[in-house]
Amino acid sequence: MSEPRPDRPDASDSDDTFAEIVDEATQRDPDLAVIEAGSRTLRAASGPPPGDEVPTRPADPEVDKALRGVEQELAGRWGETKLEPSVTRIAALMDVLGDPQRAYPSIHITGTNGKTSTARMVEALLGAFDLRTGRYTSPHVQSITERISLDGAPIDAERFVSTYEDVKPYVEMVDAQQPYRLSFFEVLTGMAYAAFADAPVDVAVVEVGMGGTWDATNVIDAQVAVVTPISLDHTDRLGSTPGEIATEKSGIIKQGATVILAQQPVDAAQVMLKKAVEVDATVAREGMEFGVVSREIAVGGQLLTLRGLGGEYTDVFLPLYGAHQAHNAVVALCAVEAFFGVGAEQAGSLDPDIVRAAFATVRSPGRLEVVRSSPTVVLDAAHNPAGARATAEGISEAFGFSRLIGVVGVSGDKDVRGLLEAFEPIFAEIVVTQNSTERAMDADALAALAVEVFGHDRVQVEPRLDDALEAAITLAEEEDEYAGAGVLVTGSVITAGEARLLLGRR
């Protein structure tokens, strides 16, 4: 296995001052000053949860049968890509359930990339401060039960089934009253909110499914709204520019909330700041009020110094790869600080030892996750050009591969060419394939695009994912001079999840 390289320091030295964060942000986005004027900013105004492993199928045949029955019923509803943009149906479901989403405070997370990893980090931090957490994320990597977590772990299959049976009569009642039945995602959202109230949880960490304003999760009034980096994705539904997409995503910002805003394109930031002013929300921006002061590559992850709303946190070990995960970490930290009132009602910072302990427990399956050695096989859920660029930078930085083979299976509704172009500089060869879902792009159609980007000699087609994995591993092992070769499986959360199962990862 090629180990992460500790000899590649970040461009920032460990003794950088926080002032350099602003300089760096300005260099990355010279027009950021345009949105400075008139914005409101956030200034002086239990132990860690267990590791979150991806669950497998239930060992008990009866439980597995019951779970499959629920999965089949949910699959008979509108899928996550078929939408009627409205919160009318989910609001009706919440009403007949007694508004369970009002039973606990919440942190709501939107953005294009990094939402799930950020949610996991927020969850770990809250759990480390002895709060009982509920986390709702999507899509899942391997099991549908991953989407609803309590205390840092997916609910078990029995609880998932019983939660569905509890809400099912109310779902059917709403179905009968509405022009369209509740969708797959709406029912799951109702289940999550009900499960959190039943637990009960101290705080819910909720990731939007798509957009924000009309997303099914947006029946909560979160006191903290988090916006991870916005880029182009779902352009047919959300808009063709970051600013247009931000308009939909800004819908999670509620009256008087605190907004934790990751580094954004200028037009997206302008939209977010305008919405914050309209609803009297308080904003903290990465690169201005908080940021990554320094980071160093370390074995198994990276060592960070983070500037939060209440001060600096040094020697934070994050067992995830890539600069993007460092930025996710500081966003998560500030979300939790804001939840506790740090920087506003409360002076000082969070206990740094608890913060360090929490970050050290973070796992994010399917995000630059090593699942095999000799040769090293890495999985990543990147599915749009921005995510692919972050993944390419992360794997190049952290691993000393002499040659990297890509296994790529994508959904047909994505910017496939943009994704392939982002990976072209790092892949010596690419094996194109397809996952098992209906949304998967046909392997031959993907190959035709890949040939345009990579050339004939660097493209191999294997429609079956198991054959694609075998072909890529064979290529990585092909010659002695390439003993340091690796394999990256990417293009879709589904592709990463199915590869995870095939490679026996538990």
Coordinates of C-alpha atoms in Angstrom, one line a residue:
M1 CA 0.0 0.0 0.0
S2 CA 1.2 3.5 -0.8
E3 CA 1.2 5.4 2.5
P4 CA 0.2 9.1 2.7
R5 CA 3.3 11.2 2.3
P6 CA 4.2 13.2 5.5
D7 CA 7.0 15.0 3.6
R8 CA 4.7 17.3 1.6
P9 CA 3.8 20.3 3.7
D10 CA 1.0 22.6 2.9
A11 CA 1.8 26.0 1.4
S12 CA 1.0 27.6 4.9
D13 CA 3.5 27.0 7.7
S14 CA 2.2 26.1 11.1
D15 CA 3.1 29.5 12.5
D16 CA 1.0 31.5 10.0
T17 CA -1.1 34.2 11.5
F18 CA -4.9 34.4 11.0
A19 CA -4.4 37.5 9.0
E20 CA -3.0 35.3 6.2
I21 CA -6.3 33.6 5.9
V22 CA -7.8 36.8 4.5
D23 CA -4.9 37.1 2.1
E24 CA -5.3 33.6 0.9
A25 CA -9.1 34.0 0.5
T26 CA -8.5 37.2 -1.5
Q27 CA -6.0 35.5 -3.7
R28 CA -8.4 32.7 -4.4
D29 CA -11.3 35.0 -5.0
P30 CA -10.1 38.6 -5.7
D31 CA -13.7 39.9 -6.1
L32 CA -14.7 38.8 -2.6
A33 CA -14.4 42.4 -1.4
V34 CA -17.4 43.3 -3.5
I35 CA -19.7 41.5 -1.1
E36 CA -18.1 42.9 2.0
A37 CA -20.1 46.1 2.3
G38 CA -23.3 45.9 4.3
S39 CA -23.0 42.3 5.3
R40 CA -23.6 41.3 8.9
T41 CA -20.9 39.2 10.5
L42 CA -20.5 37.0 13.5
R43 CA -18.0 38.6 15.8
A44 CA -18.4 39.4 19.5
A45 CA -22.1 39.5 19.2
S46 CA -20.6 12.1 26.8
G47 CA -17.5 11.5 24.9
P48 CA -17.1 11.2 21.2
P49 CA -19.6 9.0 19.4
P50 CA -18.5 5.6 18.1
G51 CA -17.1 5.1 14.7
D52 CA -19.9 5.1 12.1
E53 CA -19.5 1.9 10.1
V54 CA -21.6 1.2 7.1
P55 CA -24.2 -1.4 8.0
T56 CA -24.6 -4.7 6.1
R57 CA -27.7 -6.7 5.5
P58 CA -29.4 -8.0 8.8
A59 CA -28.2 -11.4 9.8
D60 CA -31.7 -12.4 11.0
P61 CA -33.6 -13.6 7.9
E62 CA -36.9 -12.3 9.2
V63 CA -35.6 -8.9 9.9
D64 CA -33.9 -8.8 6.4
K65 CA -37.2 -9.8 4.8
A66 CA -39.0 -7.0 6.7
L67 CA -36.4 -4.5 5.6
R68 CA -36.6 -5.6 2.0
G69 CA -40.4 -5.2 2.2
V70 CA -40.0 -1.6 3.4
E71 CA -37.3 -0.9 0.7
Q72 CA -39.7 -2.3 -2.0
E73 CA -42.6 -0.1 -0.8
L74 CA -40.4 3.0 -0.7
A75 CA -39.0 2.2 -4.2
G76 CA -42.6 2.2 -5.5
R77 CA -42.8 6.0 -4.8
W78 CA -41.3 8.8 -6.8
G79 CA -37.5 8.5 -6.7
E80 CA -35.1 11.2 -5.5
T81 CA -34.6 12.6 -9.0
K82 CA -38.4 13.1 -9.7
L83 CA -39.5 16.2 -8.0
E84 CA -42.6 18.4 -7.6
P85 CA -41.0 21.4 -5.9
S86 CA -43.1 22.0 -2.8
V87 CA -43.1 21.4 0.9
T88 CA -46.9 21.1 1.0
R89 CA -46.9 17.3 1.3
I90 CA -44.1 17.0 3.9
A91 CA -45.7 19.8 5.9
A92 CA -49.0 17.9 5.8
L93 CA -47.2 14.8 7.0
M94 CA -45.5 16.7 9.8
D95 CA -48.9 18.1 10.9
V96 CA -50.6 14.7 11.3
L97 CA -47.5 13.4 13.1
G98 CA -47.7 16.2 15.6
D99 CA -44.8 18.2 14.2
P100 CA -42.0 16.0 15.6
Q101 CA -39.4 18.3 13.9
R102 CA -40.2 21.0 16.5
A103 CA -39.2 18.7 19.4
Y104 CA -35.5 19.5 19.2
P105 CA -33.1 22.2 17.9
S106 CA -31.4 21.6 14.6
I107 CA -28.4 22.4 12.4
H108 CA -29.4 22.5 8.7
I109 CA -26.7 21.9 6.0
T110 CA -26.9 22.8 2.3
G111 CA -24.4 23.3 -0.5
T112 CA -23.2 21.3 -3.5
N113 CA -20.2 19.3 -2.2
G114 CA -19.1 18.3 1.3
K115 CA -22.5 18.2 3.0
T116 CA -22.3 14.6 4.3
S117 CA -18.8 14.8 5.5
T118 CA -19.6 18.2 7.2
A119 CA -22.7 16.6 8.8
R120 CA -20.6 13.8 10.2
M121 CA -18.1 16.2 11.7
V122 CA -20.8 18.3 13.3
E123 CA -22.3 15.1 14.7
A124 CA -19.0 14.0 16.1
L125 CA -18.4 17.3 17.8
L126 CA -21.9 17.5 19.3
G127 CA -21.6 14.0 20.6
A128 CA -18.3 14.7 22.2
F129 CA -20.0 17.5 24.2
D130 CA -22.4 14.9 25.6
L131 CA -25.4 15.8 23.4
R132 CA -27.6 13.0 21.9
T133 CA -27.6 13.5 18.2
G134 CA -29.8 12.6 15.3
R135 CA -28.3 12.8 11.8
Y136 CA -30.1 12.7 8.5
T137 CA -28.0 12.5 5.3
S138 CA -28.4 11.3 1.7
P139 CA -27.8 9.4 -0.4
H140 CA -26.6 6.2 1.3
V141 CA -23.4 4.3 0.4
Q142 CA -24.6 0.8 1.0
S143 CA -27.7 0.5 3.2
I144 CA -30.8 2.7 3.3
T145 CA -30.5 2.6 7.1
E146 CA -27.4 4.8 6.9
R147 CA -29.6 7.8 6.2
I148 CA -31.0 8.0 9.8
S149 CA -28.4 7.9 12.6
L150 CA -28.7 8.2 16.3
D151 CA -25.7 8.8 18.6
G152 CA -23.3 8.6 15.7
A153 CA -24.5 5.2 14.2
P154 CA -27.1 4.2 11.7
I155 CA -30.3 3.0 13.3
D156 CA -30.6 -0.8 13.2
A157 CA -32.8 -2.5 10.7
E158 CA -35.5 -3.4 13.3
R159 CA -35.8 0.2 14.3
F160 CA -35.9 1.4 10.7
V161 CA -38.7 -1.0 10.0
S162 CA -40.7 -0.1 13.1
T163 CA -40.3 3.6 12.4
Y164 CA -41.7 3.0 8.9
E165 CA -44.6 1.0 10.3
D166 CA -45.3 3.8 12.8
V167 CA -45.6 6.5 10.2
K168 CA -47.1 4.4 7.4
P169 CA -50.8 5.1 8.3
Y170 CA -50.2 8.8 8.4
V171 CA -48.3 8.7 5.1
E172 CA -51.3 6.9 3.5
M173 CA -53.6 9.5 5.0
V174 CA -51.6 12.4 3.4
D175 CA -51.3 10.4 0.1
A176 CA -55.1 10.3 -0.1
Q177 CA -55.4 14.1 0.4
Q178 CA -52.8 15.3 -2.0
P179 CA -52.6 15.4 -5.8
Y180 CA -49.3 13.5 -5.7
R181 CA -48.3 10.8 -3.3
L182 CA -45.4 11.5 -0.9
S183 CA -42.1 10.7 -2.6
F184 CA -39.4 8.3 -1.4
F185 CA -37.4 11.2 0.0
E186 CA -40.3 12.8 1.7
V187 CA -41.3 9.6 3.5
L188 CA -37.7 9.0 4.6
T189 CA -37.5 12.6 5.9
G190 CA -40.7 12.1 7.9
M191 CA -39.3 8.9 9.3
A192 CA -36.1 10.6 10.4
Y193 CA -37.9 13.5 12.1
A194 CA -40.2 11.0 13.9
A195 CA -37.3 8.8 15.0
F196 CA -35.4 11.8 16.3
A197 CA -38.4 12.9 18.4
D198 CA -39.0 9.3 19.6
A199 CA -35.3 8.8 20.7
P200 CA -35.4 11.7 21.9
V201 CA -32.4 13.6 20.6
D202 CA -30.9 16.8 21.9
V203 CA -30.1 18.2 18.4
A204 CA -30.7 17.1 14.9
V205 CA -28.1 17.5 12.1
V206 CA -29.9 17.6 8.8
E207 CA -28.5 17.5 5.3
V208 CA -30.8 18.8 2.5
G209 CA -31.6 16.4 -0.3
M210 CA -31.5 19.0 -3.1
G211 CA -31.7 22.8 -3.1
G212 CA -33.2 24.2 0.0
T213 CA -36.3 26.3 -0.3
W214 CA -38.6 23.4 -1.4
D215 CA -36.5 20.5 -0.1
A216 CA -38.4 18.1 2.1
T217 CA -36.1 18.7 5.0
N218 CA -37.0 22.4 5.0
V219 CA -39.9 22.1 7.5
I220 CA -37.4 22.7 10.3
D221 CA -36.4 26.1 11.6
A222 CA -32.7 25.6 12.2
Q223 CA -30.9 28.0 14.5
V224 CA -27.7 27.3 12.5
A225 CA -27.7 27.1 8.7
V226 CA -24.5 25.8 7.1
V227 CA -23.7 26.4 3.4
T228 CA -20.9 24.3 2.0
P229 CA -19.3 25.3 -1.3
I230 CA -21.7 25.8 -4.1
S231 CA -20.9 24.8 -7.6
L232 CA -22.8 23.6 -10.7
D233 CA -24.9 20.4 -10.2
H234 CA -28.6 19.6 -10.8
T235 CA -28.6 22.6 -13.1
D236 CA -31.8 21.5 -14.7
R237 CA -33.6 21.9 -11.4
L238 CA -31.6 24.5 -9.5
G239 CA -30.2 26.9 -12.0
S240 CA -27.3 27.3 -14.5
T241 CA -25.1 29.6 -12.3
P242 CA -23.8 29.4 -8.7
G243 CA -25.9 32.5 -8.0
E244 CA -29.1 30.9 -9.3
I245 CA -28.4 27.7 -7.4
A246 CA -27.7 29.7 -4.2
T247 CA -31.1 31.3 -4.5
E248 CA -32.7 27.9 -3.9
K249 CA -30.2 26.9 -1.3
S250 CA -30.6 30.1 0.7
G251 CA -34.1 29.0 1.6
I252 CA -32.8 27.2 4.6
I253 CA -31.8 30.5 6.2
K254 CA -34.5 31.3 8.7
Q255 CA -35.4 34.4 10.8
G256 CA -32.6 35.3 13.3
A257 CA -30.5 32.2 12.5
T258 CA -26.7 32.1 12.3
V259 CA -25.3 31.3 8.9
I260 CA -21.9 29.5 8.6
L261 CA -20.8 30.3 5.0
A262 CA -18.0 28.3 3.4
Q263 CA -15.9 29.9 0.7
Q264 CA -18.2 30.6 -2.2
P265 CA -18.2 32.0 -5.8
V266 CA -19.0 35.7 -5.6
D267 CA -22.5 35.5 -7.1
A268 CA -23.5 32.7 -4.7
A269 CA -22.1 34.6 -1.7
Q270 CA -24.0 37.8 -2.7
V271 CA -27.2 35.8 -2.8
M272 CA -26.6 34.3 0.7
L273 CA -25.7 37.6 2.2
K274 CA -28.8 39.3 0.8
K275 CA -31.0 36.6 2.2
A276 CA -29.3 36.9 5.6
V277 CA -30.1 40.6 5.7
E278 CA -33.7 40.0 4.7
V279 CA -34.3 37.6 7.6
D280 CA -32.0 39.4 10.1
A281 CA -29.6 36.4 10.2
T282 CA -26.0 36.7 11.4
V283 CA -23.3 35.5 9.0
A284 CA -19.8 34.2 9.5
R285 CA -17.7 33.7 6.4
E286 CA -14.8 31.4 5.7
G287 CA -11.8 33.5 4.9
M288 CA -13.1 36.4 6.9
E289 CA -14.4 35.4 10.4
F290 CA -12.9 31.9 10.4
G291 CA -10.7 29.6 8.3
V292 CA -8.0 27.0 8.1
V293 CA -4.8 28.6 9.5
S294 CA -2.5 25.7 8.5
R295 CA -2.5 22.0 7.7
E296 CA 0.2 19.4 7.3
I297 CA -0.1 16.0 5.7
A298 CA 0.1 13.2 8.2
V299 CA -0.1 9.4 8.1
G300 CA -3.8 8.5 8.0
G301 CA -5.0 12.1 7.4
Q302 CA -3.9 15.6 8.2
L303 CA -2.9 17.8 11.1
L304 CA -4.8 21.1 11.3
T305 CA -4.8 24.5 13.0
L306 CA -8.3 26.0 12.7
R307 CA -9.5 29.5 13.5
G308 CA -13.0 29.3 14.8
L309 CA -15.4 31.9 16.0
G310 CA -14.0 31.8 19.5
G311 CA -10.3 31.4 18.8
E312 CA -7.7 29.1 17.5
Y313 CA -7.6 25.3 17.8
T314 CA -4.2 23.7 17.2
D315 CA -3.0 20.2 16.7
V316 CA -6.3 18.9 15.4
F317 CA -5.9 15.5 13.7
L318 CA -8.4 14.8 11.0
P319 CA -8.3 11.2 9.7
L320 CA -9.6 12.3 6.2
Y321 CA -7.6 13.3 3.1
G322 CA -7.7 16.4 1.0
A323 CA -7.7 20.2 1.5
H324 CA -11.5 20.1 1.0
Q325 CA -11.9 18.1 4.1
A326 CA -9.9 20.6 6.1
H327 CA -12.3 23.3 5.0
N328 CA -15.3 21.1 5.8
A329 CA -13.8 20.7 9.3
V330 CA -13.5 24.4 10.1
V331 CA -17.1 24.9 8.8
A332 CA -18.3 22.1 11.0
L333 CA -16.4 23.5 14.0
C334 CA -18.0 27.0 13.5
A335 CA -21.4 25.5 13.2
V336 CA -21.1 23.8 16.6
E337 CA -19.6 27.0 18.1
A338 CA -22.5 28.9 16.8
F339 CA -24.9 26.3 18.2
F340 CA -23.4 26.8 21.6
G341 CA -23.4 30.6 21.2
V342 CA -19.6 31.0 21.0
G343 CA -18.7 34.3 19.5
A344 CA -22.0 35.8 20.4
E345 CA -23.6 35.0 23.8
Q346 CA -20.5 33.1 25.0
A347 CA -16.9 34.4 25.2
G348 CA -14.0 32.1 24.7
S349 CA -13.8 28.9 22.7
L350 CA -14.9 25.3 23.0
D351 CA -12.7 22.9 25.1
P352 CA -9.9 22.3 22.6
D353 CA -9.2 18.8 24.0
I354 CA -12.8 17.7 23.4
V355 CA -12.6 19.2 19.9
R356 CA -9.4 17.3 19.1
A357 CA -10.9 14.0 20.5
A358 CA -14.0 14.5 18.4
F359 CA -12.3 15.2 15.1
A360 CA -10.0 12.2 15.6
T361 CA -13.1 9.9 15.5
V362 CA -14.5 11.2 12.2
R363 CA -15.1 8.8 9.4
S364 CA -16.7 9.5 6.1
P365 CA -17.2 6.2 4.1
G366 CA -16.8 6.6 0.3
R367 CA -14.8 9.8 0.6
L368 CA -11.1 9.1 -0.4
E369 CA -11.6 5.9 1.6
V370 CA -8.9 3.2 1.4
V371 CA -10.6 -0.2 1.2
R372 CA -7.7 -2.5 0.0
S373 CA -4.0 -2.7 -0.1
S374 CA -1.5 -4.3 -2.5
P375 CA -2.5 -2.6 -4.7
T376 CA -4.2 0.3 -2.9
V377 CA -7.8 0.8 -3.9
V378 CA -9.5 4.1 -2.9
L379 CA -13.2 4.9 -3.2
D380 CA -14.6 8.4 -3.6
A381 CA -18.2 9.6 -4.3
A382 CA -17.2 12.6 -6.5
H383 CA -20.0 13.0 -9.0
N384 CA -19.6 16.5 -10.4
P385 CA -16.6 18.5 -11.8
A386 CA -16.0 20.5 -8.6
G387 CA -16.0 17.3 -6.5
A388 CA -13.8 15.5 -9.0
R389 CA -11.2 18.3 -8.8
A390 CA -11.1 18.2 -5.0
T391 CA -10.7 14.4 -5.1
A392 CA -7.9 14.6 -7.7
E393 CA -6.1 17.2 -5.6
G394 CA -6.6 15.2 -2.5
I395 CA -5.4 11.9 -3.8
S396 CA -2.4 13.4 -5.5
E397 CA -1.4 15.2 -2.3
A398 CA -1.8 12.4 0.1
F399 CA -0.6 9.3 -1.8
G400 CA 2.6 8.5 -3.5
F401 CA 1.2 6.6 -6.4
S402 CA 3.5 6.0 -9.3
R403 CA 0.6 5.3 -11.5
L404 CA -3.2 5.6 -10.9
I405 CA -5.9 3.6 -12.6
G406 CA -9.4 5.1 -12.6
V407 CA -12.6 3.0 -12.4
V408 CA -15.5 5.4 -13.3
G409 CA -19.2 4.8 -13.3
V410 CA -21.5 7.9 -13.5
S411 CA -25.1 8.9 -13.6
G412 CA -26.3 10.1 -17.0
D413 CA -27.7 13.4 -15.7
K414 CA -24.4 14.8 -14.6
D415 CA -21.7 16.9 -16.3
V416 CA -19.8 13.7 -17.3
R417 CA -17.3 15.4 -19.6
G418 CA -16.4 17.9 -16.9
L419 CA -15.9 15.1 -14.4
L420 CA -13.7 13.2 -16.8
E421 CA -11.6 16.3 -17.6
A422 CA -11.0 16.8 -13.9
F423 CA -9.6 13.3 -13.6
E424 CA -7.7 13.2 -16.9
P425 CA -4.4 14.7 -15.5
I426 CA -4.1 12.0 -12.7
F427 CA -5.3 8.8 -14.4
A428 CA -2.8 6.9 -16.4
E429 CA -5.6 4.7 -17.7
I430 CA -9.4 4.6 -17.1
V431 CA -11.7 1.7 -16.9
V432 CA -15.3 2.8 -17.6
T433 CA -18.2 0.9 -16.2
Q434 CA -21.7 1.4 -14.9
N435 CA -23.5 0.8 -11.6
S436 CA -26.7 -1.2 -11.2
T437 CA -29.2 1.8 -11.0
E438 CA -31.5 3.0 -13.8
R439 CA -29.8 6.4 -13.7
A440 CA -26.4 4.9 -14.6
M441 CA -24.9 6.1 -17.8
D442 CA -24.4 3.2 -20.3
A443 CA -20.8 2.1 -20.2
D444 CA -20.4 2.3 -24.0
A445 CA -21.7 5.9 -24.1
L446 CA -19.4 6.8 -21.2
A447 CA -16.5 5.1 -23.1
A448 CA -17.2 7.3 -26.2
L449 CA -16.9 10.4 -24.0
A450 CA -13.8 9.0 -22.2
V451 CA -12.0 8.4 -25.5
E452 CA -12.5 12.0 -26.5
V453 CA -10.9 13.1 -23.2
F454 CA -8.3 10.4 -22.7
G455 CA -7.6 9.0 -26.1
H456 CA -8.2 5.4 -27.3
D457 CA -5.1 3.9 -25.7
R458 CA -6.0 4.9 -22.2
V459 CA -9.6 3.7 -22.1
Q460 CA -10.9 0.2 -21.3
V461 CA -14.6 -0.7 -21.2
E462 CA -16.0 -3.2 -18.7
P463 CA -19.8 -2.9 -18.3
R464 CA -19.9 -5.0 -15.1
L465 CA -18.5 -3.3 -12.1
D466 CA -16.9 -6.4 -10.7
D467 CA -15.1 -6.9 -14.0
A468 CA -14.0 -3.3 -14.0
L469 CA -12.5 -3.6 -10.6
E470 CA -10.6 -6.8 -11.6
A471 CA -9.3 -5.1 -14.7
A472 CA -8.1 -2.1 -12.9
I473 CA -6.4 -4.1 -10.2
T474 CA -4.7 -6.2 -12.9
L475 CA -3.5 -3.0 -14.6
A476 CA -2.1 -1.7 -11.3
E477 CA -0.2 -5.0 -10.7
E478 CA 0.9 -5.4 -14.3
E479 CA 4.6 -4.5 -14.1
D480 CA 7.2 -4.4 -11.4
E481 CA 8.1 -0.8 -12.1
Y482 CA 4.5 0.1 -11.2
A483 CA 4.6 -1.5 -7.8
G484 CA 3.4 1.8 -6.3
A485 CA 0.3 1.9 -8.6
G486 CA -3.2 2.4 -7.2
V487 CA -6.8 2.4 -8.2
L488 CA -9.4 5.1 -7.6
V489 CA -13.1 4.1 -8.0
T490 CA -15.3 7.1 -8.4
G491 CA -18.1 8.9 -10.4
S492 CA -21.1 8.3 -8.2
V493 CA -22.0 7.5 -4.6
I494 CA -23.7 4.3 -5.9
T495 CA -20.6 3.2 -7.8
A496 CA -18.5 3.8 -4.7
G497 CA -21.0 1.9 -2.5
E498 CA -21.3 -1.1 -4.8
A499 CA -17.5 -1.3 -5.2
R500 CA -17.3 -1.2 -1.4
L501 CA -19.6 -4.3 -1.2
L502 CA -17.7 -6.1 -3.9
L503 CA -14.4 -5.5 -2.2
G504 CA -15.8 -6.9 1.1
R505 CA -15.6 -3.7 3.0
R506 CA -17.7 -3.8 6.2

